[in-house]
mmCIF file of C-alpha atoms and ligand atoms in Angstrom:
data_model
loop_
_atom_site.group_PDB
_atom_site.id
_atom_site.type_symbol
_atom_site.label_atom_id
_atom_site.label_comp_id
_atom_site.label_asym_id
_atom_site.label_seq_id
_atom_site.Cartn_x
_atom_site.Cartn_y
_atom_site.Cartn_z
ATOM 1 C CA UNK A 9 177.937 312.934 -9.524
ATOM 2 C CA UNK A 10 177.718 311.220 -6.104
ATOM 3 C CA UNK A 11 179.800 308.437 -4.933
ATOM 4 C CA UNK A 12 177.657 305.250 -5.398
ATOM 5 C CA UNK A 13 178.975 302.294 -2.747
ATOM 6 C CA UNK A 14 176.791 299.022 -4.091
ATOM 7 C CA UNK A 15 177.098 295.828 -1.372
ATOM 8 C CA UNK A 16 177.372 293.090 -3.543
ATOM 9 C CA UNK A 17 175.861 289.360 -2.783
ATOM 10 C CA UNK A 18 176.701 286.360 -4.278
ATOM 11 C CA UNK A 19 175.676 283.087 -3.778
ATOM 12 C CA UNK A 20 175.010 281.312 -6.877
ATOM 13 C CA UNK A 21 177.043 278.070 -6.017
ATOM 14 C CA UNK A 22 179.562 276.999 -3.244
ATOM 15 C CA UNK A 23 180.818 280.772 -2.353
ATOM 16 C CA UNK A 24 178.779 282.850 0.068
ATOM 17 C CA UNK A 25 180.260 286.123 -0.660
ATOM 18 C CA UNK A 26 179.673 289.883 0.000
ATOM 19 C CA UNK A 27 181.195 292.951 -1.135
ATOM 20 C CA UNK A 28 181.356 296.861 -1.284
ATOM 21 C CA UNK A 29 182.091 298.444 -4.747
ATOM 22 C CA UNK A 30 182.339 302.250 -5.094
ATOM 23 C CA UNK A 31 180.925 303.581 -8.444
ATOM 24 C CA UNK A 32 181.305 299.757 -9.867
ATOM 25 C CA UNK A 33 185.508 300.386 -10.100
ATOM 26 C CA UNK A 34 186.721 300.793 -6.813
ATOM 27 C CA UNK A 35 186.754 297.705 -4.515
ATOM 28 C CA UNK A 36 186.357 298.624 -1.007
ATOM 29 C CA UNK A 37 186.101 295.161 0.554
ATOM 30 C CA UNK A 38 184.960 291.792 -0.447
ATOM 31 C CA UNK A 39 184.979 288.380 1.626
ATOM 32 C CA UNK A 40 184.634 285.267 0.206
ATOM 33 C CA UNK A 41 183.826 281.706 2.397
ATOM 34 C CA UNK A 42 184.652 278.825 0.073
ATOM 35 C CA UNK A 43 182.680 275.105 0.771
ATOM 36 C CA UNK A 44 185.273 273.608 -1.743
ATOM 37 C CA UNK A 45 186.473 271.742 1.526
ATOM 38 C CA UNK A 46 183.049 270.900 2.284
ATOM 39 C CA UNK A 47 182.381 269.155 -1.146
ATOM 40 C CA UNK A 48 185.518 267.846 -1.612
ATOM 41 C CA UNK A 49 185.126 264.717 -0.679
ATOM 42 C CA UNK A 50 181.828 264.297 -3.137
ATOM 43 C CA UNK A 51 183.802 265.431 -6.156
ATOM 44 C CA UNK A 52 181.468 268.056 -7.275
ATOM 45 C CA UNK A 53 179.257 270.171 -5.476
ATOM 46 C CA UNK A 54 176.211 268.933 -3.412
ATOM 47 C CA UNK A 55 173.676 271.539 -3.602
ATOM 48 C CA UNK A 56 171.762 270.612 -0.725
ATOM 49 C CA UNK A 57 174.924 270.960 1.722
ATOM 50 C CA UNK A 58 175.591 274.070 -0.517
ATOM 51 C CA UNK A 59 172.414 275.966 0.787
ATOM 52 C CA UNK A 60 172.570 274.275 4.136
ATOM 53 C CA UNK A 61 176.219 276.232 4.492
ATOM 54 C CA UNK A 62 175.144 278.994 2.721
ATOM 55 C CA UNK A 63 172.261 279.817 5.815
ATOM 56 C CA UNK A 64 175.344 279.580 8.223
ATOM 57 C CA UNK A 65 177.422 281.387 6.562
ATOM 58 C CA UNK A 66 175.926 284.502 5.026
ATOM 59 C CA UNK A 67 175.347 286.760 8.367
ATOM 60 C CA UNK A 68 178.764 286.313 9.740
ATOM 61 C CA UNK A 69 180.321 287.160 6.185
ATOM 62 C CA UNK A 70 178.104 290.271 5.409
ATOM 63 C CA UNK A 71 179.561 291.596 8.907
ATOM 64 C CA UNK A 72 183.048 290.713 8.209
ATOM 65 C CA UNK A 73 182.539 292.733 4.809
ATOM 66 C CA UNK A 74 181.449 295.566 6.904
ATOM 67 C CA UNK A 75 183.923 295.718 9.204
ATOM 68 C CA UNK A 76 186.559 294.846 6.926
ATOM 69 C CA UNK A 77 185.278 298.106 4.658
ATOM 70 C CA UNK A 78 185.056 300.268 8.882
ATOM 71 C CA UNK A 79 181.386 300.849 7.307
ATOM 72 C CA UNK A 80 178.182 300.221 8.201
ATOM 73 C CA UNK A 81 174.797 299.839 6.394
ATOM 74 C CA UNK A 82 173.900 303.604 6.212
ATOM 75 C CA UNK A 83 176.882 304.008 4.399
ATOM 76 C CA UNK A 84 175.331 301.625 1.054
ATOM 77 C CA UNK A 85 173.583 303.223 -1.148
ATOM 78 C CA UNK A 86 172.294 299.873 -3.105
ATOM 79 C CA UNK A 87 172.021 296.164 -2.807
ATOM 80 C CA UNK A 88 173.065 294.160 -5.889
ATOM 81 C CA UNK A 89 172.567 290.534 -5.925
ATOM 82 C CA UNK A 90 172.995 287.467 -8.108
ATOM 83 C CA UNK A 91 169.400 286.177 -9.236
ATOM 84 C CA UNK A 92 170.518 283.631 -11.377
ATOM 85 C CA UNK A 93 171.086 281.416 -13.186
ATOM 86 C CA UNK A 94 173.012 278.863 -10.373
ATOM 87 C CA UNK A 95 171.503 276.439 -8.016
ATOM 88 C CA UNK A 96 168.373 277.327 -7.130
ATOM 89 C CA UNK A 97 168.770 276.193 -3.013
ATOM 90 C CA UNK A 98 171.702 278.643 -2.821
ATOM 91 C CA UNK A 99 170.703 281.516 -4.455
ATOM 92 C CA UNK A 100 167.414 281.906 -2.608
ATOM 93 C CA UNK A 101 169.942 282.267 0.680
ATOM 94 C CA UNK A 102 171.785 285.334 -0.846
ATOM 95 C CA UNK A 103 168.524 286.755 -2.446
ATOM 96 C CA UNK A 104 166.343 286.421 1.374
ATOM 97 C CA UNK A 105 169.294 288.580 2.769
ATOM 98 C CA UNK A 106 169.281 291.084 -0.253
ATOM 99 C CA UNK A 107 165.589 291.481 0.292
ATOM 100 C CA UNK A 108 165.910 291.623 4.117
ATOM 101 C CA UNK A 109 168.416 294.385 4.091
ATOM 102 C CA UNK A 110 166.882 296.352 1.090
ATOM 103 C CA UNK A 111 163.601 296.545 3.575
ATOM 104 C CA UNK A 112 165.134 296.838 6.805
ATOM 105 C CA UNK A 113 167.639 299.775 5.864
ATOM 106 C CA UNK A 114 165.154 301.325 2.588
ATOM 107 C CA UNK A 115 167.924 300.525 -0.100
ATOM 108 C CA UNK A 116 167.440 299.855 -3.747
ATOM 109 C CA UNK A 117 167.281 296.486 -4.669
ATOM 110 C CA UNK A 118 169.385 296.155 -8.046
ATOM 111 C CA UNK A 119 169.647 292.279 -9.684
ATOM 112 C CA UNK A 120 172.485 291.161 -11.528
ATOM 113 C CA UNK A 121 173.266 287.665 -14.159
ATOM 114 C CA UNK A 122 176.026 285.482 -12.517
ATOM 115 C CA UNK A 123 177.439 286.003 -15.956
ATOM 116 C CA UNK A 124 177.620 290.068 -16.407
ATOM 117 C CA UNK A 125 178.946 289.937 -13.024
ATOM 118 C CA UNK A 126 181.727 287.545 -14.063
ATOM 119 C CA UNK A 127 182.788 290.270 -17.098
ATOM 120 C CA UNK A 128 182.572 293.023 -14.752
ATOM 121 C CA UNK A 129 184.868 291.369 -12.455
ATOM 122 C CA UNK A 130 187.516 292.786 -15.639
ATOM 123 C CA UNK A 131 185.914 296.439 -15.343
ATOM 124 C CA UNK A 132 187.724 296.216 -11.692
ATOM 125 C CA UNK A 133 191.093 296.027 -13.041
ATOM 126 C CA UNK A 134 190.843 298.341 -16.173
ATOM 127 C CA UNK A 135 187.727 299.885 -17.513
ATOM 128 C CA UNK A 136 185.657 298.234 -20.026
ATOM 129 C CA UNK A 137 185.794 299.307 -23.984
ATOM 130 C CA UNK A 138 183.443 298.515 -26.592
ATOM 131 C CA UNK A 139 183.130 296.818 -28.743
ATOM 132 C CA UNK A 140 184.101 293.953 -26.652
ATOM 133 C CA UNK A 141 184.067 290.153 -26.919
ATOM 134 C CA UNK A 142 184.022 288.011 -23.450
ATOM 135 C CA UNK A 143 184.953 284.835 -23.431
ATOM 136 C CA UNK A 144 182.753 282.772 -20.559
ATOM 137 C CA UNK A 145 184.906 279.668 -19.495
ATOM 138 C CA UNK A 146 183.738 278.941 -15.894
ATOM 139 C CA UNK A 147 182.266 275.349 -14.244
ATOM 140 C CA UNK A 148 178.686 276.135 -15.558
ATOM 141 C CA UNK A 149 179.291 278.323 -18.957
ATOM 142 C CA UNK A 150 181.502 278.596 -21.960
ATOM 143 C CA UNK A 151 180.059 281.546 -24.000
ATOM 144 C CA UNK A 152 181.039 283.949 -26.641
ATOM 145 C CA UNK A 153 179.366 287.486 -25.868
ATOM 146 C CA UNK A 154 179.362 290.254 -27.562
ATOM 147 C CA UNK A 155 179.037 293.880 -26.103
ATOM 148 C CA UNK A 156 178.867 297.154 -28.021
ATOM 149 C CA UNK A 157 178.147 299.278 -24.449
ATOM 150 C CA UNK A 158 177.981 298.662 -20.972
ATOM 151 C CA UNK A 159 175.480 296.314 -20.069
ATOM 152 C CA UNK A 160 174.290 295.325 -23.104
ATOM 153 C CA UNK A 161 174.745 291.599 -23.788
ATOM 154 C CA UNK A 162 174.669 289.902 -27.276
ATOM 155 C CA UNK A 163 175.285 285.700 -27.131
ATOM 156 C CA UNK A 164 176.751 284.766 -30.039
ATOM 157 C CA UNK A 165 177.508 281.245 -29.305
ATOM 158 C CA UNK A 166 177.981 278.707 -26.085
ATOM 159 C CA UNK A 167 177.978 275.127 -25.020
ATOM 160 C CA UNK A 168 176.097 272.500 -26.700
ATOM 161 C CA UNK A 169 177.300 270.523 -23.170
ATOM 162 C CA UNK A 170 179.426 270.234 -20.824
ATOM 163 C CA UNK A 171 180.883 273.788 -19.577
ATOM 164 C CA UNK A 172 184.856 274.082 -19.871
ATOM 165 C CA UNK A 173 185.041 273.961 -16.416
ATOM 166 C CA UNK A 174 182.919 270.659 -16.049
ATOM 167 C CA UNK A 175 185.082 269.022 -18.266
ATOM 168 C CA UNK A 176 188.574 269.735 -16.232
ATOM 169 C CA UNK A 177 187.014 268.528 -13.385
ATOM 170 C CA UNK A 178 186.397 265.374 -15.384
ATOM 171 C CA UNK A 179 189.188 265.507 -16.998
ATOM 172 C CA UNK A 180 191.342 265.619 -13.363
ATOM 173 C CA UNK A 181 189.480 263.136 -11.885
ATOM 174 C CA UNK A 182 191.468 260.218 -14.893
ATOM 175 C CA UNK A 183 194.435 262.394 -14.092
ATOM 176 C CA UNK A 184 193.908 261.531 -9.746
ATOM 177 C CA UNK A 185 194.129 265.188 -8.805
ATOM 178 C CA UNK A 186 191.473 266.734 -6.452
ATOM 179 C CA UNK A 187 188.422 268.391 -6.841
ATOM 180 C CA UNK A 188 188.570 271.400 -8.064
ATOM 181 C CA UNK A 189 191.012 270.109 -10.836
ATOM 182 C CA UNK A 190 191.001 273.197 -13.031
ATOM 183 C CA UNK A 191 194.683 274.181 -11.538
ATOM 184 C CA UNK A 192 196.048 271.272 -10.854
ATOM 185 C CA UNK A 193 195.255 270.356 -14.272
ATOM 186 C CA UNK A 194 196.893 273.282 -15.495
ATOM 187 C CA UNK A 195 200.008 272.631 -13.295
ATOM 188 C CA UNK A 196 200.483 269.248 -15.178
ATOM 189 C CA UNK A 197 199.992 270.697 -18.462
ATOM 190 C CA UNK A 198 202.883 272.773 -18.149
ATOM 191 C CA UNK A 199 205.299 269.917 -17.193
ATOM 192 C CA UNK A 200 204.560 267.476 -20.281
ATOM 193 C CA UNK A 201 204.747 267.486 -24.313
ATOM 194 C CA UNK A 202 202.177 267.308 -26.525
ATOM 195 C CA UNK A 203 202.044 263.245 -27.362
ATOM 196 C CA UNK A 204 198.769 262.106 -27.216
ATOM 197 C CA UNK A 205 196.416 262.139 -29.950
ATOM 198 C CA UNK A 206 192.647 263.618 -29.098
ATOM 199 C CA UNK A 207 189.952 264.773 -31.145
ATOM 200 C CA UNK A 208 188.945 268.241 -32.091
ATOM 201 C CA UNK A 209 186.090 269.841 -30.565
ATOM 202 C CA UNK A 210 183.239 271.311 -32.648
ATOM 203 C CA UNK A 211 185.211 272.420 -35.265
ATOM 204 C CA UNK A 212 182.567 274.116 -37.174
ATOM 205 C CA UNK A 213 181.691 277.377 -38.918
ATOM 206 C CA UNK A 214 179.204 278.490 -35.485
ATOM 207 C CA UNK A 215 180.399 280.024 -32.616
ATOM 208 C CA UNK A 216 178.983 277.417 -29.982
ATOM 209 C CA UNK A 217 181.441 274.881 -28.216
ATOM 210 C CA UNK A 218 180.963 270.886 -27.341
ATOM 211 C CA UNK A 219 183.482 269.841 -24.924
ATOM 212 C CA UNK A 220 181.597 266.638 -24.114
ATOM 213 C CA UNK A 221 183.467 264.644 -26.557
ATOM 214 C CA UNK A 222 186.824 265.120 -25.922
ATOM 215 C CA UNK A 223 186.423 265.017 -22.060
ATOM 216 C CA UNK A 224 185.182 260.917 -23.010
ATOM 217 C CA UNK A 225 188.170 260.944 -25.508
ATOM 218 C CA UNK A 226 190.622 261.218 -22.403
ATOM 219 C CA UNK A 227 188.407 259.018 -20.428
ATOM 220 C CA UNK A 228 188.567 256.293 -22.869
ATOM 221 C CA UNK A 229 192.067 256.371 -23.955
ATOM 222 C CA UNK A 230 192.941 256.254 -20.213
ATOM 223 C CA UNK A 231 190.396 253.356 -19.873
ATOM 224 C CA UNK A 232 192.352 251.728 -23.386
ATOM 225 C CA UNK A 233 195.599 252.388 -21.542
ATOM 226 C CA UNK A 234 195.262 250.809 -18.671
ATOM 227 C CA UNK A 235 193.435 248.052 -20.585
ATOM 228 C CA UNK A 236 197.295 247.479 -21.897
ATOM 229 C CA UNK A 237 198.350 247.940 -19.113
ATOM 230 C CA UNK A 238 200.562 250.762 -19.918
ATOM 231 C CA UNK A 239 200.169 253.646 -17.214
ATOM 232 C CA UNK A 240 199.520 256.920 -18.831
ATOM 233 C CA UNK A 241 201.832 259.802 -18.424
ATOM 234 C CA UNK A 242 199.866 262.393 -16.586
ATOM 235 C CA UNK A 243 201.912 265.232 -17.722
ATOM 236 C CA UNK A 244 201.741 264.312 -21.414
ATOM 237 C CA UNK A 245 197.955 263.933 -21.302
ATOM 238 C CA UNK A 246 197.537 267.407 -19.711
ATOM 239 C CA UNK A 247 199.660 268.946 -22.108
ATOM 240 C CA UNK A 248 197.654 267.315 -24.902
ATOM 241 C CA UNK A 249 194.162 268.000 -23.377
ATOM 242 C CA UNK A 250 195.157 271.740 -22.851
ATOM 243 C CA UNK A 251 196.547 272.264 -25.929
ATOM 244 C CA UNK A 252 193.333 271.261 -27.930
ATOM 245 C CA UNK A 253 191.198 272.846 -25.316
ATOM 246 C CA UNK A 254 193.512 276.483 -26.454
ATOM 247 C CA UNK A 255 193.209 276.251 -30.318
ATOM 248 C CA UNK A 256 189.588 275.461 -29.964
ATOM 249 C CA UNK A 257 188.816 278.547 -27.556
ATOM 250 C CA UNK A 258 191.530 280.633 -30.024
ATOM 251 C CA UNK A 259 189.777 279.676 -33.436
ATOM 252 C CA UNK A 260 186.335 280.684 -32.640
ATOM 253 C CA UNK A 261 187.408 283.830 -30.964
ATOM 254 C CA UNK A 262 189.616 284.918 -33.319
ATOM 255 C CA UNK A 263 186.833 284.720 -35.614
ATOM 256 C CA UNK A 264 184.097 286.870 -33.736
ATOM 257 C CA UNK A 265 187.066 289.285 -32.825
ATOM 258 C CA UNK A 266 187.457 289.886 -37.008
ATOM 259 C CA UNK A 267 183.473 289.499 -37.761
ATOM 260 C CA UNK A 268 182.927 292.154 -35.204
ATOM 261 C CA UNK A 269 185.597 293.985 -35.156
ATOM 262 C CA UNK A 270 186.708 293.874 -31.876
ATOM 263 C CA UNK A 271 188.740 296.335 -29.242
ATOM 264 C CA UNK A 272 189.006 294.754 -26.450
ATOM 265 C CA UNK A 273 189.034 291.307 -24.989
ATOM 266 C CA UNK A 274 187.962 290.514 -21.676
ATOM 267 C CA UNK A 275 187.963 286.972 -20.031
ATOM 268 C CA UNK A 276 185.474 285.636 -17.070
ATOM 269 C CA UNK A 277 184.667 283.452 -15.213
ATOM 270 C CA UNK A 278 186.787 280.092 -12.876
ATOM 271 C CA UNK A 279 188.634 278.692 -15.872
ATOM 272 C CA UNK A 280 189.929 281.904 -17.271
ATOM 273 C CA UNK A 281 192.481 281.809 -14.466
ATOM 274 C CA UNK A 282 194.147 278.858 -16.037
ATOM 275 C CA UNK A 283 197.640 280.265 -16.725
ATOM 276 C CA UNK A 284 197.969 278.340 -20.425
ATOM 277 C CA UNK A 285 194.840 280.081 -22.050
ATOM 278 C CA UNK A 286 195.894 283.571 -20.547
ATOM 279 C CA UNK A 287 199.306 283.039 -22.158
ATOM 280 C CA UNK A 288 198.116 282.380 -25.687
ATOM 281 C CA UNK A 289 195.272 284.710 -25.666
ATOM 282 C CA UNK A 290 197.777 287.570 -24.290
ATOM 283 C CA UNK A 291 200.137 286.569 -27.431
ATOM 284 C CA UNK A 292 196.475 286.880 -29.702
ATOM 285 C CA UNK A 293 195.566 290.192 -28.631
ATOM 286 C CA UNK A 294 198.802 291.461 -28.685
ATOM 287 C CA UNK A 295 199.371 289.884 -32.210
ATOM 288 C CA UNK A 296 196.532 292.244 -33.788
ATOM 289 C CA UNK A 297 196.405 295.149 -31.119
ATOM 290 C CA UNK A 298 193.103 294.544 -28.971
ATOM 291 C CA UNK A 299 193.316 295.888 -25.778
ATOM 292 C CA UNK A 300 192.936 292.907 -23.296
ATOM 293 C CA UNK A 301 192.091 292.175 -19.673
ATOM 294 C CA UNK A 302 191.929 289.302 -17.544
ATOM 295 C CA UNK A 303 190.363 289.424 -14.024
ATOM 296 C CA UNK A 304 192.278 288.965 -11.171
ATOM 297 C CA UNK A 305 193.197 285.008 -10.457
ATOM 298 C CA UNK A 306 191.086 285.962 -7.347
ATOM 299 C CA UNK A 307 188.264 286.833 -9.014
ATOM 300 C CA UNK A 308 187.538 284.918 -11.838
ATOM 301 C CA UNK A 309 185.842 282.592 -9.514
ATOM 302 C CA UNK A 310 182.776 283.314 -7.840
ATOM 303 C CA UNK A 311 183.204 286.223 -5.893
ATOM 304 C CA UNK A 312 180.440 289.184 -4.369
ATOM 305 C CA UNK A 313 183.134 291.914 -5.836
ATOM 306 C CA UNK A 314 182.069 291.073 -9.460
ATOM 307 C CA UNK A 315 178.144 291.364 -8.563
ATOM 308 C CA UNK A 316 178.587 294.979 -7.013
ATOM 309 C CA UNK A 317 180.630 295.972 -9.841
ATOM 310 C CA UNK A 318 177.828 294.328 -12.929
ATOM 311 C CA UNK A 319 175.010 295.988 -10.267
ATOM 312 C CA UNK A 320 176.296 299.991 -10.539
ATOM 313 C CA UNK A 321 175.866 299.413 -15.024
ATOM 314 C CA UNK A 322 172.497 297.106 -14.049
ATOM 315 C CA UNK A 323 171.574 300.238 -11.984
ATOM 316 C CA UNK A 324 172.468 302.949 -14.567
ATOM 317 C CA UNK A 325 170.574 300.499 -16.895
ATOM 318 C CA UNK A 326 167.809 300.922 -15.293
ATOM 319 C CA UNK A 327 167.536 297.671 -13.358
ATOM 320 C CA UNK A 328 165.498 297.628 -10.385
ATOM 321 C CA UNK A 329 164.119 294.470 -8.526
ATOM 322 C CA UNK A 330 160.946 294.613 -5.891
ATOM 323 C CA UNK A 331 160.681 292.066 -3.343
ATOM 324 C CA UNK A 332 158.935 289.174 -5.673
ATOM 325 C CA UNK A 333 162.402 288.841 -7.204
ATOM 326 C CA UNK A 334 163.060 285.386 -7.084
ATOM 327 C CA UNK A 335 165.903 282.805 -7.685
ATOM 328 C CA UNK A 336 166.509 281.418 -11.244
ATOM 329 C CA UNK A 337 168.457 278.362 -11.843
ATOM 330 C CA UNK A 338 168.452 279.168 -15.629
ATOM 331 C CA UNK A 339 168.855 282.829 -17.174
ATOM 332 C CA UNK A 340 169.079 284.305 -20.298
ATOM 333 C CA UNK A 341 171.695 286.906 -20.386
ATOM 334 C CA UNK A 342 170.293 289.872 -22.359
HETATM 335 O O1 KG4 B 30 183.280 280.441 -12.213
HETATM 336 P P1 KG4 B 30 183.345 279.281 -11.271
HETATM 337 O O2 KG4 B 30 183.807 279.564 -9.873
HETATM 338 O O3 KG4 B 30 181.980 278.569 -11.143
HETATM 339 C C1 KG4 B 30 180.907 278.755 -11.994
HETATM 340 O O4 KG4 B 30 180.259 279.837 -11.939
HETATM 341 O O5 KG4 B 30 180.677 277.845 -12.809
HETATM 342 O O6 KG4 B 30 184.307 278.194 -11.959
HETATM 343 C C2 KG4 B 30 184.699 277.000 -11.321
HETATM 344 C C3 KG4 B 30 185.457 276.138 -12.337
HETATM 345 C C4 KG4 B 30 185.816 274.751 -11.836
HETATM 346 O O7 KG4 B 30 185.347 273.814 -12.782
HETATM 347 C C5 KG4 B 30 187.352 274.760 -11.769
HETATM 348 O O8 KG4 B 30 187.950 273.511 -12.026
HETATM 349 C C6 KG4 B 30 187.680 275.746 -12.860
HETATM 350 O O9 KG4 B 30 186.695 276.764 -12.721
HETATM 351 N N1 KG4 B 30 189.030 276.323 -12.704
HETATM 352 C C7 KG4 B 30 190.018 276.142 -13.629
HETATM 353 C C8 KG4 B 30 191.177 276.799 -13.122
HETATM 354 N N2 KG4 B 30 190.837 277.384 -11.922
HETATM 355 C C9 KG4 B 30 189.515 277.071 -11.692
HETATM 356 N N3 KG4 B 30 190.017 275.480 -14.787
HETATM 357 C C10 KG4 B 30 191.172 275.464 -15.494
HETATM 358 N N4 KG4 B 30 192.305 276.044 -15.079
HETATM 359 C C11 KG4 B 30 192.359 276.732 -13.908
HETATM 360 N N5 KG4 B 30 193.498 277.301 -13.508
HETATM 361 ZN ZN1 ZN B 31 180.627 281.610 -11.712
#
């Protein structure tokens, strides 16, 4: 069969990013320009300025891609490209250019879920198997998926609120470290002990996830705290928070790994590069022999590398997009 080189767009959020993939396993070249400097100071981000920086971004990255890969366009055979779900401002930006060069150079036009691309991002370090469980912990998701082939996408259970990702950020902002707190976060929680008491999340016989409550646990006992004037150990906290946030995650995967009888784990998305949940779901899967893989710390946030790598199964899938494909801020995966 012929090579297949897919230039992958993403631009769901605060990354503008393209990339070339070459028969969705071989990474060619991918650039990424990160706002997180840009929203910084607004602790989150601002998805007006997002689009705004998206507009001046997205040329001058597709050409670095390009020259980083010594390609040009003749060289692509398709254009994949995030349609959703994500902020709806930003998106349009990447899809314009996807639609711009599909007509310009006569390319195929393939669209891709932020979320398959964030599983595929795995297929780029070791090959998919089936069946396979994904675990979804990223700023906007925290799903359980199942999938018995490639590109086929069965939800078995997600948030009831706030993403995992959402509620780190929270969660850093009582413990005074910057936006995005996710690592920092993770850096503390590996220099305290487990000493302060929070609640368990959702710890019911469904496979969904509320992380809501325990992100206003920490902000209230650090409200109490100070009350009491006591100042709260930041390490200890950390510890604590991460350790419930683990043995949640664990307990409801380890049961969809045994209901379906699952091969291989995968992880996606920004918060499976947290180095505490990789450790303990590494010890799981080796525990009970599932093969396992966990996307490069690179790529489990957003990235163009993951979208060219989902868009070669979306194409052999039979996914094709025309130029009325529009943004989505919300989108079933299916
Ligand atoms: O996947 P992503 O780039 O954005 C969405 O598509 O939602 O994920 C960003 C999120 C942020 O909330 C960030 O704090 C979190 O991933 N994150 C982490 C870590 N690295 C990034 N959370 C926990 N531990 C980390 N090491
Ligand atoms: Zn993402």
């Amino acid at each position: 069969m012929k090579d297949i080189y897919i230039l992958g767009i993403e631009s769901s959020c605060d990354e503008t990013s393209f990339s070339i993939v070459k028969n969705g396993v071989e990474e060619i070249a991918t650039v990424i320009s990160s706002q997180i400097d840009i929203h910084k100071d607004y602790g989150g981000v601002v998805p007006e300025i997002a689009s705004r920086a998206h507009v001046n971004n997205i040329t001058f990255v597709l050409e670095e891609c390009l020259n980083k890969a010594k390609m040009t366009m003749d060289d692509i055979d398709m254009i994949a490209v995030c349609e959703g779900p994500g902020l709806v401002g930003s998106l349009l930006v990447g899809l314009e250019a996807a639609k711009t060069l599909s007509w310009i150079y006569k390319k195929p036009l393939i669209p891709v879920h932020h979320i398959a691309g964030h599983i595929y991002a795995n297929n780029l370090v070791k090959r998919l198997s089936f069946p396979l469980l994904a675990l979804i912990i990223s700023g906007g998701h925290t799903e359980l998926i199942l999938m018995e082939k490639d590109y086929s996408f069965k939800k078995l259970g997600g948030t009831l609120d706030d993403a995992l990702g959402e509620c780190y950020d929270k969660v850093g902002k009582v413990l005074e470290v910057d936006y995005p707190a996710g690592p920092k976060v993770d850096l503390l929680a590996h220099q305290g002990k487990d000493t302060y008491m929070l609640p368990m999340p959702l710890n019911d016989g469904s496979y969904n996830f509320s992380f809501s409550g325990l992100k206003s646990a920490v902000i209230n006992l650090a409200y109490h705290e100070k009350q009491l004037g006591h100042t709260i150990n930041k390490e200890d906290l950390a510890t604590s928070f991460q350790n419930i946030v683990v043995n949640t995650l664990l307990k409801k995967t380890v049961r969809a790994m045994e209901e379906y009888n699952i091969k291989n784990f995968i992880m996606a998305g920004g918060v499976s590069a947290n180095l505490g949940i990789r450790e303990k779901f590494e010890e799981l899967c080796k525990s009970r022999n599932i093969l396992y893989t966990f996307p490069e710390i690179r790529y489990c946030t957003d990235n163009a590398a993951m979208i060219a790598a989902a868009g070669y199964y979306a194409y052999l899938d039979g996914k094709k997009a025309d130029y009325t494909l529009n943004a989505k801020s919300v989108l079933e995966l299916k």
